[in-house]
Amino acid sequence: MSSSASVPVLRSIATGIPPHLVPQSEIQAAAATLFPRLSQRPKLMEVFSNAQIDRRALAMPLEWYMEPRSFAEKNAVYVETTLELCQRLTLEALAQADCPAAEVDAVVFVTSTGISTPSLESVIMERLGINRQAVRLPLWGLGCAGGAQGLARAADLVRAGYRNVLLIAAEMCSLTLVAGDQSSSNFVGTALFSDGAAALLLGPDTGAACLARVRGAHSTLIPASEDVMGWDVDDGGLKVRFSQDIPTLVASMMKGDVDEALQGSGWQPEDLDEYIVHPGGAKVVAAYEAALGLPEGRLVCSRKVLRDYGNMSSATVLFVLAYTLRRGAKGRGLLSAMGPGFCAEHVLLEFPA
C-alpha cells in the first residue's frame, strides 16, 4: 500500500439480482392474500400501482413468502443468496477492471437486511482468493443510504493509499417481510422492496481509462429523526418502520443540503450534468426533482431502475449509476441517497469526456 493520496476513480461496476423475477401484479395479489384486512383499504392497495414498479426480484419464489418464516430461516436464506450473488458480481467487476483477486487490498461490504458474524465479505475473500491482508470495512444499518456512503468510504480508502478497493452492496429486502405484521409500514414494504447487489472496483487515477472520478462527498444526519425509517426487531425478524413523510423531508431539506455538498468541492448547481438519485419510491423521485428545480421526468435513470427492479435499499443507487454510465454519462454528476438515521449522503462524480 502506498501512502500517497490520489484521486479515486471508478474502474468497474457490476449489478445483479436473484433469479426469481416477479411482476408487480402477482406480488399485489399475494399481498391481498397475506393481509386480507389491510387489502380492503383502497388507499393502501393503490400503493402498488402508484409505486410505478413493473417487476421485482426476490431471493425465493413468491409462494415461499406466503407462509410465516422465522428470523433464523430468513437469515439463512439471506446468507446463502447474498454469497452466491456477490461472488458472481465480484468476479465480474474484477474481470472488467482486469484486476486479479489477489491484488485487492481493501473491501467495503454494505448491507442492512441480514446478519452474519463473521461478516460476509470475509467469506467472499476466502472463496475468491482475495488478498488475506486486505483491509475489511463492513457497514451495517445504513439502509437506502448505504450505496452512496459505501462509495464515499471506498474513495476515502483510495485517498489513503489503497490501490484496489472492492465495494459490495447487497440487500435481500424481501426477506424482511413479516407475515403476521398487520402494520401499514409492512404492507407498504411489500409494494416497494426487492433484492439485488452491486460490486464496484475503485483505485487511484493512474491515467488509464476510468468510468468516473470521485471528487467529493457530503453526509448529513438530521436531528431527532431516528424514527423516520428503520427496523424494529421481533421474533419474526426485521420489521420495517416508516413513521414520517420522506418526500416531505426531501422537499424541505434537499436543496440546501445539495448546495452544501457542492460548495465543499467548489461546484455550483449549474455545473451538474447528471443526477444519480436513489429511487426510494416514485414520490421520492418527484420530490427530488421539485427540490432541485429539475424538470418533471428529468430523473429518467432513477425511474427506469425503480420500474425494472423496485427498491433494493443500498444497492439501488448503484444500479442507477450503472444505468447512467450505459447511457453515456458526461460532465459532473451528483449521486444522492437518503436512509435511516435519518440521513442524506451525496457523492460528487466527474465523468471523462
GROMACS .gro file of C-alpha atoms in nm:
model
  353
    1MET     CA    1   0.000   0.000   0.000
    2SER     CA    2   0.131   0.343  -0.097
    3SER     CA    3   0.087   0.635   0.141
    4SER     CA    4   0.042   0.895  -0.131
    5ALA     CA    5  -0.304   1.040  -0.174
    6SER     CA    6  -0.468   1.008  -0.515
    7VAL     CA    7  -0.790   1.099  -0.691
    8PRO     CA    8  -1.017   0.792  -0.661
    9VAL     CA    9  -1.157   0.657  -0.986
   10LEU     CA   10  -1.430   0.405  -1.052
   11ARG     CA   11  -1.280   0.129  -1.264
   12SER     CA   12  -1.571  -0.115  -1.292
   13ILE     CA   13  -1.927  -0.180  -1.183
   14ALA     CA   14  -2.138  -0.496  -1.193
   15THR     CA   15  -2.502  -0.523  -1.085
   16GLY     CA   16  -2.728  -0.823  -1.049
   17ILE     CA   17  -3.040  -0.975  -0.897
   18PRO     CA   18  -3.155  -1.313  -0.766
   19PRO     CA   19  -3.326  -1.541  -1.020
   20HIS     CA   20  -3.689  -1.501  -0.910
   21LEU     CA   21  -3.824  -1.205  -1.112
   22VAL     CA   22  -4.193  -1.146  -1.035
   23PRO     CA   23  -4.442  -0.900  -1.191
   24GLN     CA   24  -4.578  -0.637  -0.954
   25SER     CA   25  -4.933  -0.756  -1.026
   26GLU     CA   26  -4.853  -1.102  -0.886
   27ILE     CA   27  -4.696  -0.955  -0.573
   28GLN     CA   28  -5.004  -0.734  -0.525
   29ALA     CA   29  -5.229  -1.041  -0.542
   30ALA     CA   30  -5.009  -1.221  -0.291
   31ALA     CA   31  -5.021  -0.921  -0.054
   32ALA     CA   32  -5.401  -0.921  -0.071
   33THR     CA   33  -5.396  -1.284   0.042
   34LEU     CA   34  -5.143  -1.224   0.319
   35PHE     CA   35  -5.315  -0.911   0.451
   36PRO     CA   36  -5.690  -0.950   0.387
   37ARG     CA   37  -5.789  -0.673   0.629
   38LEU     CA   38  -5.538  -0.418   0.502
   39SER     CA   39  -5.617  -0.501   0.141
   40GLN     CA   40  -5.973  -0.378   0.199
   41ARG     CA   41  -5.837  -0.024   0.234
   42PRO     CA   42  -5.833   0.128  -0.118
   43LYS     CA   43  -5.566   0.383  -0.031
   44LEU     CA   44  -5.327   0.110   0.073
   45MET     CA   45  -5.391  -0.104  -0.233
   46GLU     CA   46  -5.318   0.198  -0.452
   47VAL     CA   47  -4.959   0.185  -0.327
   48PHE     CA   48  -4.889  -0.099  -0.570
   49SER     CA   49  -4.997   0.095  -0.879
   50ASN     CA   50  -4.865   0.431  -0.756
   51ALA     CA   51  -4.522   0.277  -0.692
   52GLN     CA   52  -4.455   0.276  -1.070
   53ILE     CA   53  -4.281  -0.063  -1.043
   54ASP     CA   54  -4.332  -0.328  -1.310
   55ARG     CA   55  -4.142  -0.618  -1.157
   56ARG     CA   56  -3.915  -0.710  -0.870
   57ALA     CA   57  -3.651  -0.974  -0.798
   58LEU     CA   58  -3.693  -1.196  -0.493
   59ALA     CA   59  -3.447  -1.420  -0.310
   60MET     CA   60  -3.703  -1.703  -0.309
   61PRO     CA   61  -4.005  -1.800  -0.522
   62LEU     CA   62  -4.314  -1.592  -0.442
   63GLU     CA   63  -4.501  -1.882  -0.284
   64TRP     CA   64  -4.225  -1.920  -0.022
   65TYR     CA   65  -4.328  -1.586   0.130
   66MET     CA   66  -4.687  -1.695   0.182
   67GLU     CA   67  -4.601  -1.892   0.497
   68PRO     CA   68  -4.469  -1.745   0.824
   69ARG     CA   69  -4.090  -1.775   0.846
   70SER     CA   70  -3.867  -1.737   1.148
   71PHE     CA   71  -3.588  -1.483   1.165
   72ALA     CA   72  -3.336  -1.771   1.162
   73GLU     CA   73  -3.490  -1.924   0.849
   74LYS     CA   74  -3.498  -1.594   0.662
   75ASN     CA   75  -3.145  -1.506   0.767
   76ALA     CA   76  -3.012  -1.839   0.642
   77VAL     CA   77  -3.162  -1.761   0.300
   78TYR     CA   78  -3.011  -1.411   0.320
   79VAL     CA   79  -2.662  -1.554   0.376
   80GLU     CA   80  -2.684  -1.816   0.102
   81THR     CA   81  -2.838  -1.588  -0.160
   82THR     CA   82  -2.612  -1.293  -0.082
   83LEU     CA   83  -2.296  -1.501  -0.104
   84GLU     CA   84  -2.396  -1.661  -0.434
   85LEU     CA   85  -2.489  -1.329  -0.595
   86CYS     CA   86  -2.196  -1.129  -0.458
   87GLN     CA   87  -1.936  -1.386  -0.561
   88ARG     CA   88  -2.061  -1.371  -0.918
   89LEU     CA   89  -2.070  -0.991  -0.928
   90THR     CA   90  -1.728  -0.957  -0.765
   91LEU     CA   91  -1.572  -1.179  -1.030
   92GLU     CA   92  -1.745  -0.973  -1.298
   93ALA     CA   93  -1.622  -0.642  -1.153
   94LEU     CA   94  -1.265  -0.773  -1.119
   95ALA     CA   95  -1.270  -0.903  -1.476
   96GLN     CA   96  -1.394  -0.569  -1.610
   97ALA     CA   97  -1.102  -0.394  -1.438
   98ASP     CA   98  -0.851  -0.667  -1.528
   99CYS     CA   99  -0.764  -0.695  -1.159
  100PRO     CA  100  -0.664  -1.031  -1.008
  101ALA     CA  101  -0.845  -1.111  -0.682
  102ALA     CA  102  -0.513  -1.141  -0.502
  103GLU     CA  103  -0.439  -0.773  -0.576
  104VAL     CA  104  -0.749  -0.638  -0.396
  105ASP     CA  105  -0.618  -0.464  -0.085
  106ALA     CA  106  -0.941  -0.332   0.072
  107VAL     CA  107  -1.303  -0.450   0.079
  108VAL     CA  108  -1.609  -0.244   0.180
  109PHE     CA  109  -1.923  -0.450   0.236
  110VAL     CA  110  -2.261  -0.275   0.276
  111THR     CA  111  -2.583  -0.442   0.387
  112SER     CA  112  -2.879  -0.394   0.621
  113THR     CA  113  -3.114  -0.684   0.555
  114GLY     CA  114  -2.944  -0.976   0.726
  115ILE     CA  115  -2.673  -1.053   0.977
  116SER     CA  116  -2.359  -1.264   0.984
  117THR     CA  117  -2.055  -1.283   1.207
  118PRO     CA  118  -1.800  -1.304   1.059
  119SER     CA  119  -1.935  -1.054   0.808
  120LEU     CA  120  -1.987  -1.193   0.461
  121GLU     CA  121  -1.701  -1.014   0.286
  122SER     CA  122  -1.462  -1.242   0.478
  123VAL     CA  123  -1.631  -1.548   0.322
  124ILE     CA  124  -1.619  -1.391  -0.024
  125MET     CA  125  -1.249  -1.313   0.023
  126GLU     CA  126  -1.176  -1.672   0.122
  127ARG     CA  127  -1.372  -1.826  -0.163
  128LEU     CA  128  -1.237  -1.598  -0.436
  129GLY     CA  129  -0.875  -1.578  -0.326
  130ILE     CA  130  -0.875  -1.210  -0.233
  131ASN     CA  131  -0.561  -1.094  -0.052
  132ARG     CA  132  -0.579  -1.213   0.311
  133GLN     CA  133  -0.414  -0.889   0.426
  134ALA     CA  134  -0.685  -0.674   0.263
  135VAL     CA  135  -0.849  -0.419   0.492
  136ARG     CA  136  -1.213  -0.508   0.567
  137LEU     CA  137  -1.479  -0.245   0.628
  138PRO     CA  138  -1.827  -0.396   0.682
  139LEU     CA  139  -2.101  -0.131   0.705
  140TRP     CA  140  -2.439  -0.231   0.851
  141GLY     CA  141  -2.757  -0.033   0.918
  142LEU     CA  142  -2.725   0.241   0.657
  143GLY     CA  143  -3.027   0.120   0.460
  144CYS     CA  144  -3.105   0.309   0.141
  145ALA     CA  145  -2.815   0.549   0.201
  146GLY     CA  146  -2.561   0.267   0.213
  147GLY     CA  147  -2.468   0.260  -0.155
  148ALA     CA  148  -2.374   0.628  -0.152
  149GLN     CA  149  -2.194   0.611   0.180
  150GLY     CA  150  -2.013   0.291   0.081
  151LEU     CA  151  -1.889   0.459  -0.237
  152ALA     CA  152  -1.764   0.756  -0.032
  153ARG     CA  153  -1.579   0.531   0.214
  154ALA     CA  154  -1.426   0.326  -0.066
  155ALA     CA  155  -1.300   0.651  -0.220
  156ASP     CA  156  -1.154   0.751   0.118
  157LEU     CA  157  -0.955   0.427   0.123
  158VAL     CA  158  -0.813   0.507  -0.220
  159ARG     CA  159  -0.712   0.852  -0.094
  160ALA     CA  160  -0.542   0.680   0.200
  161GLY     CA  161  -0.324   0.485  -0.043
  162TYR     CA  162  -0.509   0.160  -0.116
  163ARG     CA  163  -0.489   0.072  -0.484
  164ASN     CA  164  -0.767  -0.180  -0.548
  165VAL     CA  165  -1.073  -0.120  -0.331
  166LEU     CA  166  -1.369  -0.350  -0.377
  167LEU     CA  167  -1.713  -0.216  -0.281
  168ILE     CA  168  -2.002  -0.461  -0.245
  169ALA     CA  169  -2.359  -0.355  -0.160
  170ALA     CA  170  -2.609  -0.638  -0.118
  171GLU     CA  171  -2.967  -0.638   0.009
  172MET     CA  172  -3.236  -0.905   0.034
  173CYS     CA  173  -3.520  -0.673   0.135
  174SER     CA  174  -3.791  -0.927   0.054
  175LEU     CA  175  -3.672  -1.139   0.346
  176THR     CA  176  -3.775  -0.867   0.592
  177LEU     CA  177  -4.141  -0.938   0.523
  178VAL     CA  178  -4.311  -1.037   0.850
  179ALA     CA  179  -4.622  -1.233   0.754
  180GLY     CA  180  -4.806  -1.164   1.079
  181ASP     CA  181  -4.730  -0.792   1.093
  182GLN     CA  182  -5.050  -0.606   1.005
  183SER     CA  183  -4.891  -0.259   1.012
  184SER     CA  184  -4.920  -0.017   0.722
  185SER     CA  185  -4.539   0.003   0.706
  186ASN     CA  186  -4.509  -0.371   0.646
  187PHE     CA  187  -4.779  -0.357   0.380
  188VAL     CA  188  -4.612  -0.065   0.200
  189GLY     CA  189  -4.283  -0.256   0.213
  190THR     CA  190  -4.444  -0.541   0.018
  191ALA     CA  191  -4.519  -0.289  -0.260
  192LEU     CA  192  -4.167  -0.144  -0.281
  193PHE     CA  193  -3.887  -0.369  -0.158
  194SER     CA  194  -3.685  -0.611  -0.368
  195ASP     CA  195  -3.346  -0.781  -0.381
  196GLY     CA  196  -3.021  -0.707  -0.559
  197ALA     CA  197  -2.649  -0.637  -0.528
  198ALA     CA  198  -2.366  -0.442  -0.687
  199ALA     CA  199  -1.987  -0.478  -0.693
  200LEU     CA  200  -1.752  -0.194  -0.785
  201LEU     CA  201  -1.376  -0.158  -0.801
  202LEU     CA  202  -1.206   0.173  -0.723
  203GLY     CA  203  -0.843   0.274  -0.742
  204PRO     CA  204  -0.611   0.572  -0.789
  205ASP     CA  205  -0.616   0.781  -1.105
  206THR     CA  206  -0.319   0.646  -1.297
  207GLY     CA  207  -0.421   0.798  -1.628
  208ALA     CA  208  -0.571   0.474  -1.754
  209ALA     CA  209  -0.935   0.451  -1.863
  210CYS     CA  210  -1.187   0.512  -1.587
  211LEU     CA  211  -1.565   0.528  -1.557
  212ALA     CA  212  -1.576   0.825  -1.318
  213ARG     CA  213  -1.361   1.021  -1.076
  214VAL     CA  214  -1.484   1.072  -0.719
  215ARG     CA  215  -1.438   1.442  -0.642
  216GLY     CA  216  -1.600   1.467  -0.301
  217ALA     CA  217  -1.869   1.352  -0.060
  218HIS     CA  218  -2.103   1.504   0.195
  219SER     CA  219  -2.301   1.350   0.483
  220THR     CA  220  -2.585   1.498   0.688
  221LEU     CA  221  -2.754   1.345   0.991
  222ILE     CA  222  -3.090   1.508   1.055
  223PRO     CA  223  -3.150   1.586   1.426
  224ALA     CA  224  -3.410   1.382   1.619
  225SER     CA  225  -3.503   1.178   1.313
  226GLU     CA  226  -3.427   0.821   1.411
  227ASP     CA  227  -3.797   0.730   1.395
  228VAL     CA  228  -3.832   0.823   1.026
  229MET     CA  229  -3.712   0.487   0.888
  230GLY     CA  230  -3.551   0.173   1.018
  231TRP     CA  231  -3.602  -0.177   1.152
  232ASP     CA  232  -3.784  -0.289   1.462
  233VAL     CA  233  -3.668  -0.636   1.568
  234ASP     CA  234  -3.904  -0.903   1.697
  235ASP     CA  235  -3.931  -1.281   1.681
  236GLY     CA  236  -4.031  -1.257   1.315
  237GLY     CA  237  -3.715  -1.069   1.222
  238LEU     CA  238  -3.653  -0.720   1.088
  239LYS     CA  239  -3.979  -0.523   1.074
  240VAL     CA  240  -3.976  -0.215   0.856
  241ARG     CA  241  -4.057   0.118   1.020
  242PHE     CA  242  -4.182   0.424   0.831
  243SER     CA  243  -4.311   0.696   1.061
  244GLN     CA  244  -4.281   1.022   0.869
  245ASP     CA  245  -4.335   1.153   0.518
  246ILE     CA  246  -3.999   1.106   0.346
  247PRO     CA  247  -4.092   1.303   0.030
  248THR     CA  248  -4.175   1.599   0.256
  249LEU     CA  249  -3.832   1.569   0.417
  250VAL     CA  250  -3.669   1.567   0.073
  251ALA     CA  251  -3.864   1.876  -0.026
  252SER     CA  252  -3.774   2.065   0.291
  253MET     CA  253  -3.401   1.994   0.317
  254MET     CA  254  -3.256   1.862  -0.008
  255LYS     CA  255  -3.184   2.190  -0.188
  256GLY     CA  256  -2.978   2.332   0.099
  257ASP     CA  257  -2.802   2.002   0.163
  258VAL     CA  258  -2.702   1.959  -0.201
  259ASP     CA  259  -2.577   2.318  -0.213
  260GLU     CA  260  -2.353   2.244   0.087
  261ALA     CA  261  -2.222   1.929  -0.080
  262LEU     CA  262  -2.136   2.118  -0.398
  263GLN     CA  263  -1.973   2.408  -0.215
  264GLY     CA  264  -1.736   2.167  -0.042
  265SER     CA  265  -1.578   2.092  -0.380
  266GLY     CA  266  -1.618   2.437  -0.528
  267TRP     CA  267  -1.903   2.333  -0.758
  268GLN     CA  268  -2.224   2.518  -0.837
  269PRO     CA  269  -2.569   2.367  -0.911
  270GLU     CA  270  -2.540   2.476  -1.273
  271ASP     CA  271  -2.225   2.264  -1.304
  272LEU     CA  272  -2.420   1.939  -1.274
  273ASP     CA  273  -2.491   1.738  -1.587
  274GLU     CA  274  -2.601   1.409  -1.427
  275TYR     CA  275  -2.824   1.327  -1.129
  276ILE     CA  276  -2.790   0.976  -0.988
  277VAL     CA  277  -3.064   0.958  -0.725
  278HIS     CA  278  -3.176   0.664  -0.515
  279PRO     CA  279  -3.541   0.598  -0.612
  280GLY     CA  280  -3.687   0.518  -0.272
  281GLY     CA  281  -4.027   0.547  -0.437
  282ALA     CA  282  -4.199   0.741  -0.714
  283LYS     CA  283  -4.294   1.023  -0.476
  284VAL     CA  284  -3.936   1.049  -0.351
  285VAL     CA  285  -3.806   1.086  -0.707
  286ALA     CA  286  -4.065   1.357  -0.780
  287ALA     CA  287  -3.969   1.535  -0.456
  288TYR     CA  288  -3.602   1.538  -0.561
  289GLU     CA  289  -3.694   1.693  -0.895
  290ALA     CA  290  -3.904   1.961  -0.728
  291ALA     CA  291  -3.647   2.038  -0.456
  292LEU     CA  292  -3.359   2.070  -0.703
  293GLY     CA  293  -3.559   2.266  -0.958
  294LEU     CA  294  -3.536   1.995  -1.223
  295PRO     CA  295  -3.792   1.946  -1.499
  296GLU     CA  296  -4.050   1.680  -1.422
  297GLY     CA  297  -3.922   1.349  -1.556
  298ARG     CA  298  -3.557   1.461  -1.550
  299LEU     CA  299  -3.453   1.168  -1.328
  300VAL     CA  300  -3.514   0.915  -1.603
  301CYS     CA  301  -3.244   0.672  -1.486
  302SER     CA  302  -3.384   0.661  -1.134
  303ARG     CA  303  -3.734   0.595  -1.267
  304LYS     CA  304  -3.605   0.325  -1.502
  305VAL     CA  305  -3.434   0.136  -1.219
  306LEU     CA  306  -3.740   0.172  -0.994
  307ARG     CA  307  -3.968   0.039  -1.267
  308ASP     CA  308  -3.746  -0.258  -1.353
  309TYR     CA  309  -3.617  -0.355  -1.008
  310GLY     CA  310  -3.806  -0.181  -0.727
  311ASN     CA  311  -3.630  -0.051  -0.416
  312MET     CA  312  -3.325  -0.267  -0.334
  313SER     CA  313  -3.214  -0.040  -0.049
  314SER     CA  314  -2.838   0.035  -0.061
  315ALA     CA  315  -2.773  -0.131  -0.398
  316THR     CA  316  -3.036   0.071  -0.584
  317VAL     CA  317  -2.841   0.393  -0.634
  318LEU     CA  318  -2.551   0.187  -0.772
  319PHE     CA  319  -2.792   0.036  -1.027
  320VAL     CA  320  -2.884   0.394  -1.120
  321LEU     CA  321  -2.514   0.475  -1.156
  322ALA     CA  322  -2.460   0.173  -1.381
  323TYR     CA  323  -2.756   0.268  -1.598
  324THR     CA  324  -2.640   0.631  -1.616
  325LEU     CA  325  -2.298   0.511  -1.735
  326ARG     CA  326  -2.454   0.290  -2.000
  327ARG     CA  327  -2.647   0.590  -2.131
  328GLY     CA  328  -2.323   0.780  -2.182
  329ALA     CA  329  -2.270   0.989  -1.868
  330LYS     CA  330  -2.078   1.311  -1.917
  331GLY     CA  331  -1.952   1.609  -1.722
  332ARG     CA  332  -2.021   1.637  -1.350
  333GLY     CA  333  -2.270   1.434  -1.153
  334LEU     CA  334  -2.436   1.417  -0.814
  335LEU     CA  335  -2.503   1.074  -0.662
  336SER     CA  336  -2.753   1.106  -0.379
  337ALA     CA  337  -2.943   0.884  -0.135
  338MET     CA  338  -3.128   0.912   0.196
  339GLY     CA  339  -3.170   0.648   0.462
  340PRO     CA  340  -3.207   0.555   0.828
  341GLY     CA  341  -3.056   0.795   1.073
  342PHE     CA  342  -3.229   0.986   0.917
  343CYS     CA  343  -2.950   1.093   0.685
  344ALA     CA  344  -2.858   1.223   0.343
  345GLU     CA  345  -2.548   1.109   0.155
  346HIS     CA  346  -2.404   1.275  -0.155
  347VAL     CA  347  -2.108   1.181  -0.374
  348LEU     CA  348  -1.969   1.412  -0.643
  349LEU     CA  349  -1.859   1.239  -0.961
  350GLU     CA  350  -1.678   1.360  -1.270
  351PHE     CA  351  -1.724   1.156  -1.587
  352PRO     CA  352  -1.449   1.150  -1.852
  353ALA     CA  353  -1.523   1.313  -2.185
   0.00000   0.00000   0.00000
